[in-house]
Amino acid sequence: MEFKMTENGFETEVDFGTLEISGNAEYGYRPFQLLVSSIAVCSGGVLRKVLERMRMPYEDITVQAKETRVEKEANRVSEIHLHFLIKGNNLSEEKVEKALHVTRKNCSMVQSVKDSIKITESFTIQA
């Protein structure tokens, strides 16, 4: 990827268009938003595949992400909590817990930051 400087940040061309990134939310996605989004969506996508392989039918998955930042340390992201809302009938909490364990091990974004950002997960099953 190549990022070109603009008046208010940087931009890059991706398959779906121009991705505008800026420290100012008025001009693009903020870097921490992209970091948190990458971890949340990677985890959600891997969970989706794991549930399918485990033959656990679901209707929908929503991922809620809450980040904690440390202002005294360049406002870095120190923790991300992912809460998965999984809609489906007859889902076993025990099997979903196992699926999340497999998800954590196989999400490349979680594995990339595991030694620097604390990632925690929880879930709610909705019928």
mmCIF file with all atom_site columns, C-alpha atoms in Angstrom:
data_model
loop_
_atom_site.group_PDB
_atom_site.id
_atom_site.type_symbol
_atom_site.label_atom_id
_atom_site.label_alt_id
_atom_site.label_comp_id
_atom_site.label_asym_id
_atom_site.label_entity_id
_atom_site.label_seq_id
_atom_site.pdbx_PDB_ins_code
_atom_site.Cartn_x
_atom_site.Cartn_y
_atom_site.Cartn_z
_atom_site.occupancy
_atom_site.B_iso_or_equiv
_atom_site.pdbx_formal_charge
_atom_site.auth_seq_id
_atom_site.auth_comp_id
_atom_site.auth_asym_id
_atom_site.auth_atom_id
_atom_site.pdbx_PDB_model_num
ATOM 1   C CA . MET A 1 1   ? 0.000   0.000   0.000  1.00 0.00 ? 1   MET A CA 1
ATOM 2   C CA . GLU A 1 2   ? 1.131   3.505   -0.714 1.00 0.00 ? 2   GLU A CA 1
ATOM 3   C CA . PHE A 1 3   ? -0.105  6.484   1.289  1.00 0.00 ? 3   PHE A CA 1
ATOM 4   C CA . LYS A 1 4   ? 0.055   9.967   -0.208 1.00 0.00 ? 4   LYS A CA 1
ATOM 5   C CA . MET A 1 5   ? 0.014   13.080  1.920  1.00 0.00 ? 5   MET A CA 1
ATOM 6   C CA . THR A 1 6   ? -2.986  15.392  1.527  1.00 0.00 ? 6   THR A CA 1
ATOM 7   C CA . GLU A 1 7   ? -3.728  18.762  3.072  1.00 0.00 ? 7   GLU A CA 1
ATOM 8   C CA . ASN A 1 8   ? -5.377  17.111  6.106  1.00 0.00 ? 8   ASN A CA 1
ATOM 9   C CA . GLY A 1 9   ? -3.819  13.649  6.371  1.00 0.00 ? 9   GLY A CA 1
ATOM 10  C CA . PHE A 1 10  ? -3.038  10.795  4.003  1.00 0.00 ? 10  PHE A CA 1
ATOM 11  C CA . GLU A 1 11  ? -4.931  8.737   1.463  1.00 0.00 ? 11  GLU A CA 1
ATOM 12  C CA . THR A 1 12  ? -4.518  5.488   -0.382 1.00 0.00 ? 12  THR A CA 1
ATOM 13  C CA . GLU A 1 13  ? -6.359  3.822   -3.220 1.00 0.00 ? 13  GLU A CA 1
ATOM 14  C CA . VAL A 1 14  ? -7.931  0.466   -2.453 1.00 0.00 ? 14  VAL A CA 1
ATOM 15  C CA . ASP A 1 15  ? -10.205 -1.762  -4.527 1.00 0.00 ? 15  ASP A CA 1
ATOM 16  C CA . PHE A 1 16  ? -13.306 -0.028  -3.182 1.00 0.00 ? 16  PHE A CA 1
ATOM 17  C CA . GLY A 1 17  ? -12.103 3.543   -3.634 1.00 0.00 ? 17  GLY A CA 1
ATOM 18  C CA . THR A 1 18  ? -10.056 6.101   -1.783 1.00 0.00 ? 18  THR A CA 1
ATOM 19  C CA . LEU A 1 19  ? -9.330  5.543   1.895  1.00 0.00 ? 19  LEU A CA 1
ATOM 20  C CA . GLU A 1 20  ? -8.807  8.888   3.608  1.00 0.00 ? 20  GLU A CA 1
ATOM 21  C CA . ILE A 1 21  ? -6.990  8.861   6.954  1.00 0.00 ? 21  ILE A CA 1
ATOM 22  C CA . SER A 1 22  ? -6.509  11.827  9.251  1.00 0.00 ? 22  SER A CA 1
ATOM 23  C CA . GLY A 1 23  ? -5.919  12.629  12.893 1.00 0.00 ? 23  GLY A CA 1
ATOM 24  C CA . ASN A 1 24  ? -8.939  14.897  12.521 1.00 0.00 ? 24  ASN A CA 1
ATOM 25  C CA . ALA A 1 25  ? -12.237 13.048  12.142 1.00 0.00 ? 25  ALA A CA 1
ATOM 26  C CA . GLU A 1 26  ? -13.566 15.815  9.882  1.00 0.00 ? 26  GLU A CA 1
ATOM 27  C CA . TYR A 1 27  ? -11.201 14.707  7.111  1.00 0.00 ? 27  TYR A CA 1
ATOM 28  C CA . GLY A 1 28  ? -11.075 10.936  7.292  1.00 0.00 ? 28  GLY A CA 1
ATOM 29  C CA . TYR A 1 29  ? -10.885 7.844   9.407  1.00 0.00 ? 29  TYR A CA 1
ATOM 30  C CA . ARG A 1 30  ? -8.731  8.259   12.466 1.00 0.00 ? 30  ARG A CA 1
ATOM 31  C CA . PRO A 1 31  ? -5.865  5.751   12.738 1.00 0.00 ? 31  PRO A CA 1
ATOM 32  C CA . PHE A 1 32  ? -7.143  4.240   15.992 1.00 0.00 ? 32  PHE A CA 1
ATOM 33  C CA . GLN A 1 33  ? -10.551 3.656   14.358 1.00 0.00 ? 33  GLN A CA 1
ATOM 34  C CA . LEU A 1 34  ? -8.894  1.646   11.596 1.00 0.00 ? 34  LEU A CA 1
ATOM 35  C CA . LEU A 1 35  ? -6.886  -0.362  14.147 1.00 0.00 ? 35  LEU A CA 1
ATOM 36  C CA . VAL A 1 36  ? -9.950  -1.213  16.242 1.00 0.00 ? 36  VAL A CA 1
ATOM 37  C CA . SER A 1 37  ? -12.019 -1.913  13.112 1.00 0.00 ? 37  SER A CA 1
ATOM 38  C CA . SER A 1 38  ? -9.375  -4.282  11.760 1.00 0.00 ? 38  SER A CA 1
ATOM 39  C CA . ILE A 1 39  ? -9.325  -6.302  14.979 1.00 0.00 ? 39  ILE A CA 1
ATOM 40  C CA . ALA A 1 40  ? -13.125 -6.366  15.359 1.00 0.00 ? 40  ALA A CA 1
ATOM 41  C CA . VAL A 1 41  ? -13.899 -7.290  11.757 1.00 0.00 ? 41  VAL A CA 1
ATOM 42  C CA . CYS A 1 42  ? -11.104 -9.861  11.508 1.00 0.00 ? 42  CYS A CA 1
ATOM 43  C CA . SER A 1 43  ? -12.413 -11.519 14.681 1.00 0.00 ? 43  SER A CA 1
ATOM 44  C CA . GLY A 1 44  ? -15.997 -11.429 13.424 1.00 0.00 ? 44  GLY A CA 1
ATOM 45  C CA . GLY A 1 45  ? -15.028 -12.923 10.073 1.00 0.00 ? 45  GLY A CA 1
ATOM 46  C CA . VAL A 1 46  ? -13.009 -15.717 11.649 1.00 0.00 ? 46  VAL A CA 1
ATOM 47  C CA . LEU A 1 47  ? -15.809 -16.440 14.154 1.00 0.00 ? 47  LEU A CA 1
ATOM 48  C CA . ARG A 1 48  ? -18.247 -16.699 11.257 1.00 0.00 ? 48  ARG A CA 1
ATOM 49  C CA . LYS A 1 49  ? -16.057 -19.317 9.551  1.00 0.00 ? 49  LYS A CA 1
ATOM 50  C CA . VAL A 1 50  ? -15.460 -21.238 12.781 1.00 0.00 ? 50  VAL A CA 1
ATOM 51  C CA . LEU A 1 51  ? -19.189 -21.421 13.551 1.00 0.00 ? 51  LEU A CA 1
ATOM 52  C CA . GLU A 1 52  ? -19.856 -22.670 10.021 1.00 0.00 ? 52  GLU A CA 1
ATOM 53  C CA . ARG A 1 53  ? -17.144 -25.350 10.311 1.00 0.00 ? 53  ARG A CA 1
ATOM 54  C CA . MET A 1 54  ? -18.589 -26.419 13.666 1.00 0.00 ? 54  MET A CA 1
ATOM 55  C CA . ARG A 1 55  ? -21.982 -26.684 11.930 1.00 0.00 ? 55  ARG A CA 1
ATOM 56  C CA . MET A 1 56  ? -23.504 -24.189 14.345 1.00 0.00 ? 56  MET A CA 1
ATOM 57  C CA . PRO A 1 57  ? -26.248 -22.335 12.454 1.00 0.00 ? 57  PRO A CA 1
ATOM 58  C CA . TYR A 1 58  ? -26.536 -18.631 13.200 1.00 0.00 ? 58  TYR A CA 1
ATOM 59  C CA . GLU A 1 59  ? -28.546 -15.831 11.637 1.00 0.00 ? 59  GLU A CA 1
ATOM 60  C CA . ASP A 1 60  ? -26.403 -12.807 12.382 1.00 0.00 ? 60  ASP A CA 1
ATOM 61  C CA . ILE A 1 61  ? -23.288 -11.613 14.179 1.00 0.00 ? 61  ILE A CA 1
ATOM 62  C CA . THR A 1 62  ? -22.739 -8.086  15.475 1.00 0.00 ? 62  THR A CA 1
ATOM 63  C CA . VAL A 1 63  ? -19.414 -7.067  16.997 1.00 0.00 ? 63  VAL A CA 1
ATOM 64  C CA . GLN A 1 64  ? -19.313 -4.246  19.514 1.00 0.00 ? 64  GLN A CA 1
ATOM 65  C CA . ALA A 1 65  ? -15.803 -2.924  20.152 1.00 0.00 ? 65  ALA A CA 1
ATOM 66  C CA . LYS A 1 66  ? -14.733 -0.727  23.048 1.00 0.00 ? 66  LYS A CA 1
ATOM 67  C CA . GLU A 1 67  ? -11.178 0.541   23.181 1.00 0.00 ? 67  GLU A CA 1
ATOM 68  C CA . THR A 1 68  ? -9.211  1.893   26.133 1.00 0.00 ? 68  THR A CA 1
ATOM 69  C CA . ARG A 1 69  ? -6.552  4.478   25.392 1.00 0.00 ? 69  ARG A CA 1
ATOM 70  C CA . VAL A 1 70  ? -3.649  5.738   27.528 1.00 0.00 ? 70  VAL A CA 1
ATOM 71  C CA . GLU A 1 71  ? -3.452  9.497   27.175 1.00 0.00 ? 71  GLU A CA 1
ATOM 72  C CA . LYS A 1 72  ? -0.056  9.730   28.925 1.00 0.00 ? 72  LYS A CA 1
ATOM 73  C CA . GLU A 1 73  ? 1.466   7.307   26.403 1.00 0.00 ? 73  GLU A CA 1
ATOM 74  C CA . ALA A 1 74  ? 0.723   9.083   23.112 1.00 0.00 ? 74  ALA A CA 1
ATOM 75  C CA . ASN A 1 75  ? -2.949  8.132   23.564 1.00 0.00 ? 75  ASN A CA 1
ATOM 76  C CA . ARG A 1 76  ? -2.109  4.576   22.534 1.00 0.00 ? 76  ARG A CA 1
ATOM 77  C CA . VAL A 1 77  ? -4.728  1.836   22.451 1.00 0.00 ? 77  VAL A CA 1
ATOM 78  C CA . SER A 1 78  ? -4.015  -0.392  25.452 1.00 0.00 ? 78  SER A CA 1
ATOM 79  C CA . GLU A 1 79  ? -7.093  -2.610  25.483 1.00 0.00 ? 79  GLU A CA 1
ATOM 80  C CA . ILE A 1 80  ? -9.897  -3.625  23.157 1.00 0.00 ? 80  ILE A CA 1
ATOM 81  C CA . HIS A 1 81  ? -12.955 -5.479  24.364 1.00 0.00 ? 81  HIS A CA 1
ATOM 82  C CA . LEU A 1 82  ? -15.011 -7.250  21.721 1.00 0.00 ? 82  LEU A CA 1
ATOM 83  C CA . HIS A 1 83  ? -18.579 -8.226  22.532 1.00 0.00 ? 83  HIS A CA 1
ATOM 84  C CA . PHE A 1 84  ? -20.218 -10.542 20.008 1.00 0.00 ? 84  PHE A CA 1
ATOM 85  C CA . LEU A 1 85  ? -23.999 -10.566 19.673 1.00 0.00 ? 85  LEU A CA 1
ATOM 86  C CA . ILE A 1 86  ? -24.765 -13.875 17.988 1.00 0.00 ? 86  ILE A CA 1
ATOM 87  C CA . LYS A 1 87  ? -28.300 -14.436 16.786 1.00 0.00 ? 87  LYS A CA 1
ATOM 88  C CA . GLY A 1 88  ? -29.444 -17.998 16.302 1.00 0.00 ? 88  GLY A CA 1
ATOM 89  C CA . ASN A 1 89  ? -31.519 -20.821 17.688 1.00 0.00 ? 89  ASN A CA 1
ATOM 90  C CA . ASN A 1 90  ? -30.139 -23.713 19.721 1.00 0.00 ? 90  ASN A CA 1
ATOM 91  C CA . LEU A 1 91  ? -26.630 -22.250 20.062 1.00 0.00 ? 91  LEU A CA 1
ATOM 92  C CA . SER A 1 92  ? -24.648 -23.835 22.872 1.00 0.00 ? 92  SER A CA 1
ATOM 93  C CA . GLU A 1 93  ? -22.786 -21.371 25.126 1.00 0.00 ? 93  GLU A CA 1
ATOM 94  C CA . GLU A 1 94  ? -20.060 -23.970 25.628 1.00 0.00 ? 94  GLU A CA 1
ATOM 95  C CA . LYS A 1 95  ? -19.550 -24.411 21.878 1.00 0.00 ? 95  LYS A CA 1
ATOM 96  C CA . VAL A 1 96  ? -19.591 -20.647 21.244 1.00 0.00 ? 96  VAL A CA 1
ATOM 97  C CA . GLU A 1 97  ? -16.925 -20.277 23.952 1.00 0.00 ? 97  GLU A CA 1
ATOM 98  C CA . LYS A 1 98  ? -14.797 -22.884 22.147 1.00 0.00 ? 98  LYS A CA 1
ATOM 99  C CA . ALA A 1 99  ? -15.406 -21.115 18.831 1.00 0.00 ? 99  ALA A CA 1
ATOM 100 C CA . LEU A 1 100 ? -14.167 -17.830 20.324 1.00 0.00 ? 100 LEU A CA 1
ATOM 101 C CA . HIS A 1 101 ? -11.027 -19.568 21.579 1.00 0.00 ? 101 HIS A CA 1
ATOM 102 C CA . VAL A 1 102 ? -10.321 -20.853 18.066 1.00 0.00 ? 102 VAL A CA 1
ATOM 103 C CA . THR A 1 103 ? -11.158 -17.416 16.656 1.00 0.00 ? 103 THR A CA 1
ATOM 104 C CA . ARG A 1 104 ? -8.596  -15.687 18.879 1.00 0.00 ? 104 ARG A CA 1
ATOM 105 C CA . LYS A 1 105 ? -5.867  -18.102 17.741 1.00 0.00 ? 105 LYS A CA 1
ATOM 106 C CA . ASN A 1 106 ? -6.711  -17.687 14.052 1.00 0.00 ? 106 ASN A CA 1
ATOM 107 C CA . CYS A 1 107 ? -7.399  -13.961 13.723 1.00 0.00 ? 107 CYS A CA 1
ATOM 108 C CA . SER A 1 108 ? -4.274  -12.464 12.171 1.00 0.00 ? 108 SER A CA 1
ATOM 109 C CA . MET A 1 109 ? -5.032  -8.989  13.530 1.00 0.00 ? 109 MET A CA 1
ATOM 110 C CA . VAL A 1 110 ? -5.418  -10.214 17.130 1.00 0.00 ? 110 VAL A CA 1
ATOM 111 C CA . GLN A 1 111 ? -2.231  -12.250 16.792 1.00 0.00 ? 111 GLN A CA 1
ATOM 112 C CA . SER A 1 112 ? -0.408  -9.187  15.413 1.00 0.00 ? 112 SER A CA 1
ATOM 113 C CA . VAL A 1 113 ? -1.126  -7.063  18.502 1.00 0.00 ? 113 VAL A CA 1
ATOM 114 C CA . LYS A 1 114 ? -1.445  -9.681  21.255 1.00 0.00 ? 114 LYS A CA 1
ATOM 115 C CA . ASP A 1 115 ? 1.769   -8.646  23.013 1.00 0.00 ? 115 ASP A CA 1
ATOM 116 C CA . SER A 1 116 ? 0.994   -4.932  23.004 1.00 0.00 ? 116 SER A CA 1
ATOM 117 C CA . ILE A 1 117 ? -2.809  -4.588  23.230 1.00 0.00 ? 117 ILE A CA 1
ATOM 118 C CA . LYS A 1 118 ? -4.949  -6.588  25.656 1.00 0.00 ? 118 LYS A CA 1
ATOM 119 C CA . ILE A 1 119 ? -7.832  -8.156  23.717 1.00 0.00 ? 119 ILE A CA 1
ATOM 120 C CA . THR A 1 120 ? -10.802 -9.551  25.615 1.00 0.00 ? 120 THR A CA 1
ATOM 121 C CA . GLU A 1 121 ? -14.021 -11.086 24.340 1.00 0.00 ? 121 GLU A CA 1
ATOM 122 C CA . SER A 1 122 ? -17.505 -11.763 25.572 1.00 0.00 ? 122 SER A CA 1
ATOM 123 C CA . PHE A 1 123 ? -20.696 -12.820 23.857 1.00 0.00 ? 123 PHE A CA 1
ATOM 124 C CA . THR A 1 124 ? -24.455 -12.861 24.108 1.00 0.00 ? 124 THR A CA 1
ATOM 125 C CA . ILE A 1 125 ? -26.616 -15.390 22.312 1.00 0.00 ? 125 ILE A CA 1
ATOM 126 C CA . GLN A 1 126 ? -29.877 -13.957 21.007 1.00 0.00 ? 126 GLN A CA 1
ATOM 127 C CA . ALA A 1 127 ? -32.695 -16.268 19.987 1.00 0.00 ? 127 ALA A CA 1
#
